[in-house]
């Protein structure tokens, strides 16, 4: 089978198209015939590594997210899964041969979720990292819900920083599905249009408007949950608009690896600054998140594509390096590799 792998860390050109043997799933595993492989910032960051040029042995097949159909099952797995359409999460984490940038991926059965017939493979390959990250961010608030769904965020306000990004788009869609009032910040009219298409109730262009003033006019008591992509730039703003017992969920470091924490403005509302990383998030959260995202897909509540505020960029498998480079260069929208 055709596969992409890298044997040393570095630039996108370390990604190589190779022939790999087709392997059978072991106990508790399934083999998935991949249709789409989703590319996320975590994928290129892993490929680049902390020290470019470091040998990777055995070679790593990249990309955590994907979609396809179950082709074979291992011992102890329901044979009825064969032929089922699925989406995959964390395929490559601690599994050198498990990434989705290949024609067939073998993963533990718990890492596949059924994809309804009415949901596209494009959507399936876009769910894992962005939507699970968004779910975690939206459910870490002190007195907020631990599940998402209709009514779960009713009466609450969510601010999504960077609403035109993949995680921002997912957070807007999941928050609206859960009946929150959603405010988002963007840097251009084009991105404002994308955030509005995703479902944001209020869109603030932070380069032209005063975010604190605009938010306080919309919701005088502040926002309950902030989904934060750039704490270095936004910490002071977040502290000024957070509601009593609110949380700032930080899932990325765009704009810098350190930031100053406003102590008194955070202390008065008993605010929480919560860091979010999927790979070692509490196991008690994971089944809730997977179930909620699956329910949102089945309800038709989440979408991808330009009409959903998330333009799609398709690359063939042999152009995996170009796909990684596009994400690394912060292309607006979702990058997908068409394995088939």
Short mmCIF file of C-alpha atoms in Angstrom, two decimals:
data_model
loop_
_atom_site.label_atom_id
_atom_site.label_comp_id
_atom_site.label_asym_id
_atom_site.label_seq_id
_atom_site.Cartn_x
_atom_site.Cartn_y
_atom_site.Cartn_z
CA UNK A 1 0.00 0.00 0.00
CA UNK A 2 1.04 3.64 -0.47
CA UNK A 3 1.93 5.57 2.65
CA UNK A 4 3.59 8.80 3.74
CA UNK A 5 6.28 8.57 6.40
CA UNK A 6 9.22 10.51 7.81
CA UNK A 7 12.41 9.08 9.30
CA UNK A 8 13.78 12.37 10.59
CA UNK A 9 12.20 15.53 11.91
CA UNK A 10 12.20 18.73 9.92
CA UNK A 11 10.60 20.68 7.10
CA UNK A 12 7.70 19.30 5.06
CA UNK A 13 10.15 17.79 2.59
CA UNK A 14 11.00 15.03 5.10
CA UNK A 15 7.64 13.49 4.19
CA UNK A 16 8.22 10.64 1.74
CA UNK A 17 5.83 8.53 -0.31
CA UNK A 18 6.71 4.85 0.18
CA UNK A 19 5.28 1.36 -0.29
CA UNK A 20 4.46 -0.35 3.00
CA UNK A 21 3.24 -3.90 3.59
CA UNK A 22 -0.44 -4.29 4.35
CA UNK A 23 -0.71 -5.51 7.96
CA UNK A 24 -3.54 -7.35 9.67
CA UNK A 25 -5.22 -5.90 12.77
CA UNK A 26 -4.27 -7.49 16.07
CA UNK A 27 -6.53 -8.18 19.06
CA UNK A 28 -8.77 -5.21 19.77
CA UNK A 29 -7.78 -3.47 16.53
CA UNK A 30 -9.42 -2.59 13.22
CA UNK A 31 -7.96 -1.85 9.81
CA UNK A 32 -9.48 1.17 8.10
CA UNK A 33 -9.35 1.83 4.36
CA UNK A 34 -8.60 5.56 4.45
CA UNK A 35 -10.51 7.96 2.20
CA UNK A 36 -9.50 11.28 3.76
CA UNK A 37 -6.65 12.27 6.06
CA UNK A 38 -7.04 15.52 8.01
CA UNK A 39 -4.01 17.74 8.67
CA UNK A 40 -3.81 19.78 11.88
CA UNK A 41 -1.13 22.00 13.45
CA UNK A 42 -0.30 19.18 15.88
CA UNK A 43 0.71 17.06 12.87
CA UNK A 44 3.29 19.46 11.49
CA UNK A 45 4.56 20.30 14.96
CA UNK A 46 5.19 16.60 15.61
CA UNK A 47 6.86 16.27 12.21
CA UNK A 48 9.10 19.28 12.86
CA UNK A 49 9.93 18.12 16.38
CA UNK A 50 11.81 20.04 19.04
CA UNK A 51 15.13 19.38 17.28
CA UNK A 52 14.95 19.28 13.45
CA UNK A 53 17.09 16.55 11.93
CA UNK A 54 16.48 14.05 14.74
CA UNK A 55 16.22 10.47 13.51
CA UNK A 56 12.79 8.86 13.85
CA UNK A 57 13.06 5.09 14.18
CA UNK A 58 10.81 3.41 13.28
CA UNK A 59 9.58 5.93 10.70
CA UNK A 60 6.37 7.74 11.56
CA UNK A 61 3.23 7.83 9.42
CA UNK A 62 1.75 11.28 10.20
CA UNK A 63 -1.73 12.70 10.80
CA UNK A 64 -4.07 11.99 13.70
CA UNK A 65 -7.45 12.43 11.98
CA UNK A 66 -9.06 10.56 9.13
CA UNK A 67 -12.12 8.86 7.74
CA UNK A 68 -12.82 5.73 5.75
CA UNK A 69 -14.39 2.31 6.10
CA UNK A 70 -13.45 -0.63 8.29
CA UNK A 71 -11.72 -3.20 6.11
CA UNK A 72 -10.83 -5.90 8.66
CA UNK A 73 -11.09 -6.54 12.41
CA UNK A 74 -8.84 -8.30 14.89
CA UNK A 75 -9.61 -10.83 17.58
CA UNK A 76 -12.29 -9.70 20.02
CA UNK A 77 -13.75 -7.06 17.73
CA UNK A 78 -17.30 -7.29 16.36
CA UNK A 79 -17.09 -8.56 12.77
CA UNK A 80 -20.18 -6.48 12.02
CA UNK A 81 -17.93 -3.42 11.87
CA UNK A 82 -16.47 -4.55 8.53
CA UNK A 83 -17.72 -2.22 5.82
CA UNK A 84 -18.85 0.46 8.30
CA UNK A 85 -17.98 4.11 7.59
CA UNK A 86 -15.94 5.63 10.45
CA UNK A 87 -13.97 8.63 11.55
CA UNK A 88 -10.68 8.23 13.41
CA UNK A 89 -9.13 10.17 16.28
CA UNK A 90 -5.49 10.16 17.53
CA UNK A 91 -4.42 7.55 14.99
CA UNK A 92 -0.71 8.45 15.11
CA UNK A 93 -0.27 9.18 18.83
CA UNK A 94 2.33 6.73 20.19
CA UNK A 95 1.77 4.54 17.08
CA UNK A 96 4.50 5.02 14.43
CA UNK A 97 2.58 3.06 11.80
CA UNK A 98 -0.89 4.28 12.76
CA UNK A 99 -1.24 7.70 11.11
CA UNK A 100 -3.92 8.32 8.52
CA UNK A 101 -1.61 9.47 5.69
CA UNK A 102 -1.70 6.00 4.14
CA UNK A 103 -4.13 3.80 2.26
CA UNK A 104 -4.85 1.52 5.24
CA UNK A 105 -4.42 2.34 8.94
CA UNK A 106 -4.54 -0.15 11.82
CA UNK A 107 -5.80 1.43 15.05
CA UNK A 108 -7.44 0.28 18.30
CA UNK A 109 -11.19 -0.13 17.86
CA UNK A 110 -11.83 2.58 20.48
CA UNK A 111 -10.23 5.08 18.10
CA UNK A 112 -12.94 4.76 15.46
CA UNK A 113 -16.42 6.26 15.63
CA UNK A 114 -19.23 5.41 13.23
CA UNK A 115 -19.83 7.98 10.50
CA UNK A 116 -23.46 8.19 9.34
CA UNK A 117 -24.18 7.69 5.64
CA UNK A 118 -25.36 11.27 5.31
CA UNK A 119 -22.03 12.63 6.66
CA UNK A 120 -19.22 13.10 4.15
CA UNK A 121 -15.72 11.67 4.46
CA UNK A 122 -14.56 15.31 4.39
CA UNK A 123 -16.50 15.97 7.59
CA UNK A 124 -15.28 12.74 9.18
CA UNK A 125 -11.62 13.64 8.63
CA UNK A 126 -12.23 17.12 10.09
CA UNK A 127 -13.70 16.04 13.43
CA UNK A 128 -10.98 14.58 15.66
CA UNK A 129 -8.52 17.23 16.82
CA UNK A 130 -10.60 20.38 16.17
CA UNK A 131 -13.94 19.20 17.53
CA UNK A 132 -12.57 17.28 20.51
CA UNK A 133 -10.39 20.27 21.43
CA UNK A 134 -13.41 22.56 21.13
CA UNK A 135 -15.48 20.22 23.28
CA UNK A 136 -12.85 20.20 26.02
CA UNK A 137 -12.63 23.99 25.95
CA UNK A 138 -16.39 24.36 26.23
CA UNK A 139 -16.77 21.96 29.17
CA UNK A 140 -14.07 23.04 31.64
CA UNK A 141 -15.95 25.96 33.21
CA UNK A 142 -16.57 25.72 36.96
CA UNK A 143 -20.37 25.64 36.94
CA UNK A 144 -20.88 24.75 33.29
CA UNK A 145 -22.04 21.46 31.76
CA UNK A 146 -19.78 18.47 31.17
CA UNK A 147 -21.82 17.45 28.11
CA UNK A 148 -22.77 19.45 25.02
CA UNK A 149 -26.06 19.31 23.13
CA UNK A 150 -29.31 21.22 22.76
CA UNK A 151 -29.96 23.42 25.80
CA UNK A 152 -26.70 22.54 27.57
CA UNK A 153 -25.29 26.08 27.22
CA UNK A 154 -28.61 27.94 27.25
CA UNK A 155 -28.32 31.29 29.03
CA UNK A 156 -24.52 31.23 28.80
CA UNK A 157 -22.16 33.27 26.63
CA UNK A 158 -19.06 31.90 24.90
CA UNK A 159 -16.28 33.98 23.34
CA UNK A 160 -14.23 32.22 20.67
CA UNK A 161 -10.93 33.92 19.87
CA UNK A 162 -10.02 33.34 16.25
CA UNK A 163 -13.38 32.15 14.98
CA UNK A 164 -12.13 31.51 11.44
CA UNK A 165 -9.68 28.78 12.49
CA UNK A 166 -10.51 25.07 12.54
CA UNK A 167 -10.86 24.84 16.33
CA UNK A 168 -12.60 28.21 16.44
CA UNK A 169 -15.06 27.05 13.80
CA UNK A 170 -15.72 23.83 15.72
CA UNK A 171 -16.22 25.73 18.98
CA UNK A 172 -18.72 28.09 17.35
CA UNK A 173 -20.70 25.21 15.86
CA UNK A 174 -20.76 23.13 19.06
CA UNK A 175 -21.63 26.14 21.22
CA UNK A 176 -24.49 27.17 18.94
CA UNK A 177 -25.77 23.56 18.86
CA UNK A 178 -25.79 23.78 22.67
CA UNK A 179 -27.77 27.07 22.58
CA UNK A 180 -25.05 29.43 23.83
CA UNK A 181 -24.79 33.03 22.75
CA UNK A 182 -21.55 33.04 20.74
CA UNK A 183 -19.22 36.00 20.31
CA UNK A 184 -16.06 35.64 18.25
CA UNK A 185 -13.06 37.81 17.38
CA UNK A 186 -11.41 37.91 13.95
CA UNK A 187 -8.80 39.98 12.12
CA UNK A 188 -10.48 40.76 8.78
CA UNK A 189 -13.85 41.17 7.05
CA UNK A 190 -13.24 37.90 5.16
CA UNK A 191 -12.75 36.00 8.41
CA UNK A 192 -15.74 37.76 9.91
CA UNK A 193 -17.89 36.35 7.11
CA UNK A 194 -16.57 32.83 7.77
CA UNK A 195 -17.29 33.11 11.51
CA UNK A 196 -20.81 34.31 10.78
CA UNK A 197 -21.37 31.36 8.44
CA UNK A 198 -20.23 29.04 11.23
CA UNK A 199 -23.03 30.44 13.38
CA UNK A 200 -21.53 33.18 15.56
CA UNK A 201 -24.12 35.60 16.93
CA UNK A 202 -21.68 38.50 17.21
CA UNK A 203 -18.42 39.00 15.30
CA UNK A 204 -15.82 41.54 16.45
CA UNK A 205 -12.93 42.65 14.25
CA UNK A 206 -10.25 43.17 16.89
CA UNK A 207 -8.11 45.26 14.53
CA UNK A 208 -10.87 47.82 14.07
CA UNK A 209 -12.94 47.56 17.27
CA UNK A 210 -12.33 47.64 21.02
CA UNK A 211 -13.02 44.07 22.09
CA UNK A 212 -13.64 44.87 25.76
CA UNK A 213 -16.06 47.67 24.94
CA UNK A 214 -17.91 45.60 22.34
CA UNK A 215 -18.24 42.54 24.58
CA UNK A 216 -19.44 44.54 27.57
CA UNK A 217 -22.10 46.15 25.41
CA UNK A 218 -23.35 42.72 24.29
CA UNK A 219 -23.13 41.04 27.71
CA UNK A 220 -22.52 43.48 30.62
CA UNK A 221 -21.87 40.70 33.17
CA UNK A 222 -19.13 39.16 31.01
CA UNK A 223 -18.66 35.87 29.20
CA UNK A 224 -18.79 32.47 30.87
CA UNK A 225 -16.26 30.65 28.71
CA UNK A 226 -13.43 31.93 26.51
CA UNK A 227 -11.91 29.58 23.92
CA UNK A 228 -8.44 31.06 23.61
CA UNK A 229 -5.92 30.60 20.79
CA UNK A 230 -3.56 33.48 21.64
CA UNK A 231 -3.14 34.06 25.38
CA UNK A 232 -0.02 36.18 24.91
CA UNK A 233 -2.01 38.80 23.01
CA UNK A 234 -5.36 38.44 24.75
CA UNK A 235 -4.77 37.77 28.46
CA UNK A 236 -5.59 41.30 29.58
CA UNK A 237 -8.70 41.38 27.41
CA UNK A 238 -9.85 37.98 28.69
CA UNK A 239 -9.43 39.04 32.31
CA UNK A 240 -11.45 42.20 31.66
CA UNK A 241 -14.45 40.39 30.15
CA UNK A 242 -14.65 37.11 32.07
CA UNK A 243 -17.83 36.55 34.06
CA UNK A 244 -18.10 35.34 37.63
CA UNK A 245 -16.73 31.76 37.85
CA UNK A 246 -15.84 31.88 34.18
CA UNK A 247 -12.96 30.09 32.48
CA UNK A 248 -10.35 30.84 29.85
CA UNK A 249 -9.57 27.60 28.01
CA UNK A 250 -6.17 27.90 26.31
CA UNK A 251 -5.54 25.39 23.52
CA UNK A 252 -2.72 27.05 21.52
CA UNK A 253 0.15 29.52 21.81
CA UNK A 254 -0.31 31.68 18.72
CA UNK A 255 1.66 34.87 19.25
CA UNK A 256 4.02 33.66 21.98
CA UNK A 257 4.83 30.92 24.48
CA UNK A 258 4.53 33.09 27.61
CA UNK A 259 2.02 35.61 28.87
CA UNK A 260 1.38 37.81 31.89
CA UNK A 261 -1.52 36.67 34.03
CA UNK A 262 -3.64 39.55 35.39
CA UNK A 263 -3.98 38.35 38.98
CA UNK A 264 -6.46 40.71 40.61
CA UNK A 265 -8.88 40.89 37.63
CA UNK A 266 -8.87 37.08 37.56
CA UNK A 267 -9.19 36.66 41.32
CA UNK A 268 -12.23 38.87 41.79
CA UNK A 269 -14.54 36.75 39.57
CA UNK A 270 -12.90 33.50 40.75
CA UNK A 271 -11.91 32.90 37.14
CA UNK A 272 -10.17 29.74 35.94
CA UNK A 273 -7.29 29.66 33.43
CA UNK A 274 -7.43 26.15 32.00
CA UNK A 275 -4.85 24.68 29.63
CA UNK A 276 -6.08 22.12 27.09
CA UNK A 277 -4.07 19.33 25.42
CA UNK A 278 -5.97 16.39 23.99
CA UNK A 279 -3.42 13.62 24.35
CA UNK A 280 -3.33 13.56 28.15
CA UNK A 281 -6.75 15.04 28.90
CA UNK A 282 -8.65 13.20 31.65
CA UNK A 283 -9.96 9.83 30.48
CA UNK A 284 -13.29 10.53 32.18
CA UNK A 285 -13.84 13.38 29.70
CA UNK A 286 -13.02 11.47 26.51
CA UNK A 287 -16.09 9.20 26.17
CA UNK A 288 -18.37 12.17 26.86
CA UNK A 289 -16.64 14.18 24.13
CA UNK A 290 -16.72 11.37 21.58
CA UNK A 291 -20.39 10.70 22.30
CA UNK A 292 -21.35 14.38 22.05
CA UNK A 293 -19.47 14.94 18.79
CA UNK A 294 -21.02 11.78 17.34
CA UNK A 295 -24.46 13.03 18.38
CA UNK A 296 -23.82 16.42 16.78
CA UNK A 297 -22.85 14.71 13.52
CA UNK A 298 -25.95 12.52 13.57
CA UNK A 299 -28.12 15.58 14.24
CA UNK A 300 -26.60 17.38 11.25
CA UNK A 301 -25.49 20.14 13.63
CA UNK A 302 -21.87 20.34 12.46
CA UNK A 303 -20.64 20.91 8.92
CA UNK A 304 -17.54 21.69 6.89
CA UNK A 305 -17.03 23.59 3.67
CA UNK A 306 -17.27 27.28 2.72
CA UNK A 307 -20.99 27.39 3.53
CA UNK A 308 -20.08 26.38 7.11
CA UNK A 309 -17.28 28.94 7.40
CA UNK A 310 -14.54 26.37 6.83
CA UNK A 311 -13.20 26.27 3.26
CA UNK A 312 -11.72 22.91 2.25
CA UNK A 313 -8.32 22.47 0.61
CA UNK A 314 -7.71 19.06 -0.99
CA UNK A 315 -4.33 17.52 -1.79
CA UNK A 316 -3.50 14.07 -3.23
CA UNK A 317 -1.48 11.71 -1.06
CA UNK A 318 1.72 12.35 -3.04
CA UNK A 319 1.42 16.05 -2.12
CA UNK A 320 1.35 15.48 1.63
CA UNK A 321 4.32 17.83 2.02
CA UNK A 322 2.38 20.63 0.34
CA UNK A 323 -0.61 19.87 2.58
CA UNK A 324 1.55 20.12 5.72
CA UNK A 325 3.14 23.35 4.45
CA UNK A 326 -0.29 24.90 3.88
CA UNK A 327 -1.31 24.25 7.49
CA UNK A 328 2.05 25.45 8.77
CA UNK A 329 1.56 28.67 6.82
CA UNK A 330 -1.86 29.15 8.49
CA UNK A 331 -4.04 28.71 5.44
CA UNK A 332 -7.64 29.64 6.29
CA UNK A 333 -9.83 26.56 6.24
CA UNK A 334 -9.35 22.81 6.55
CA UNK A 335 -6.61 20.88 4.75
CA UNK A 336 -7.48 17.34 3.68
CA UNK A 337 -5.43 14.69 1.92
CA UNK A 338 -7.43 12.64 -0.57
CA UNK A 339 -6.04 9.17 -0.04
CA UNK A 340 -8.75 7.88 -2.40
#
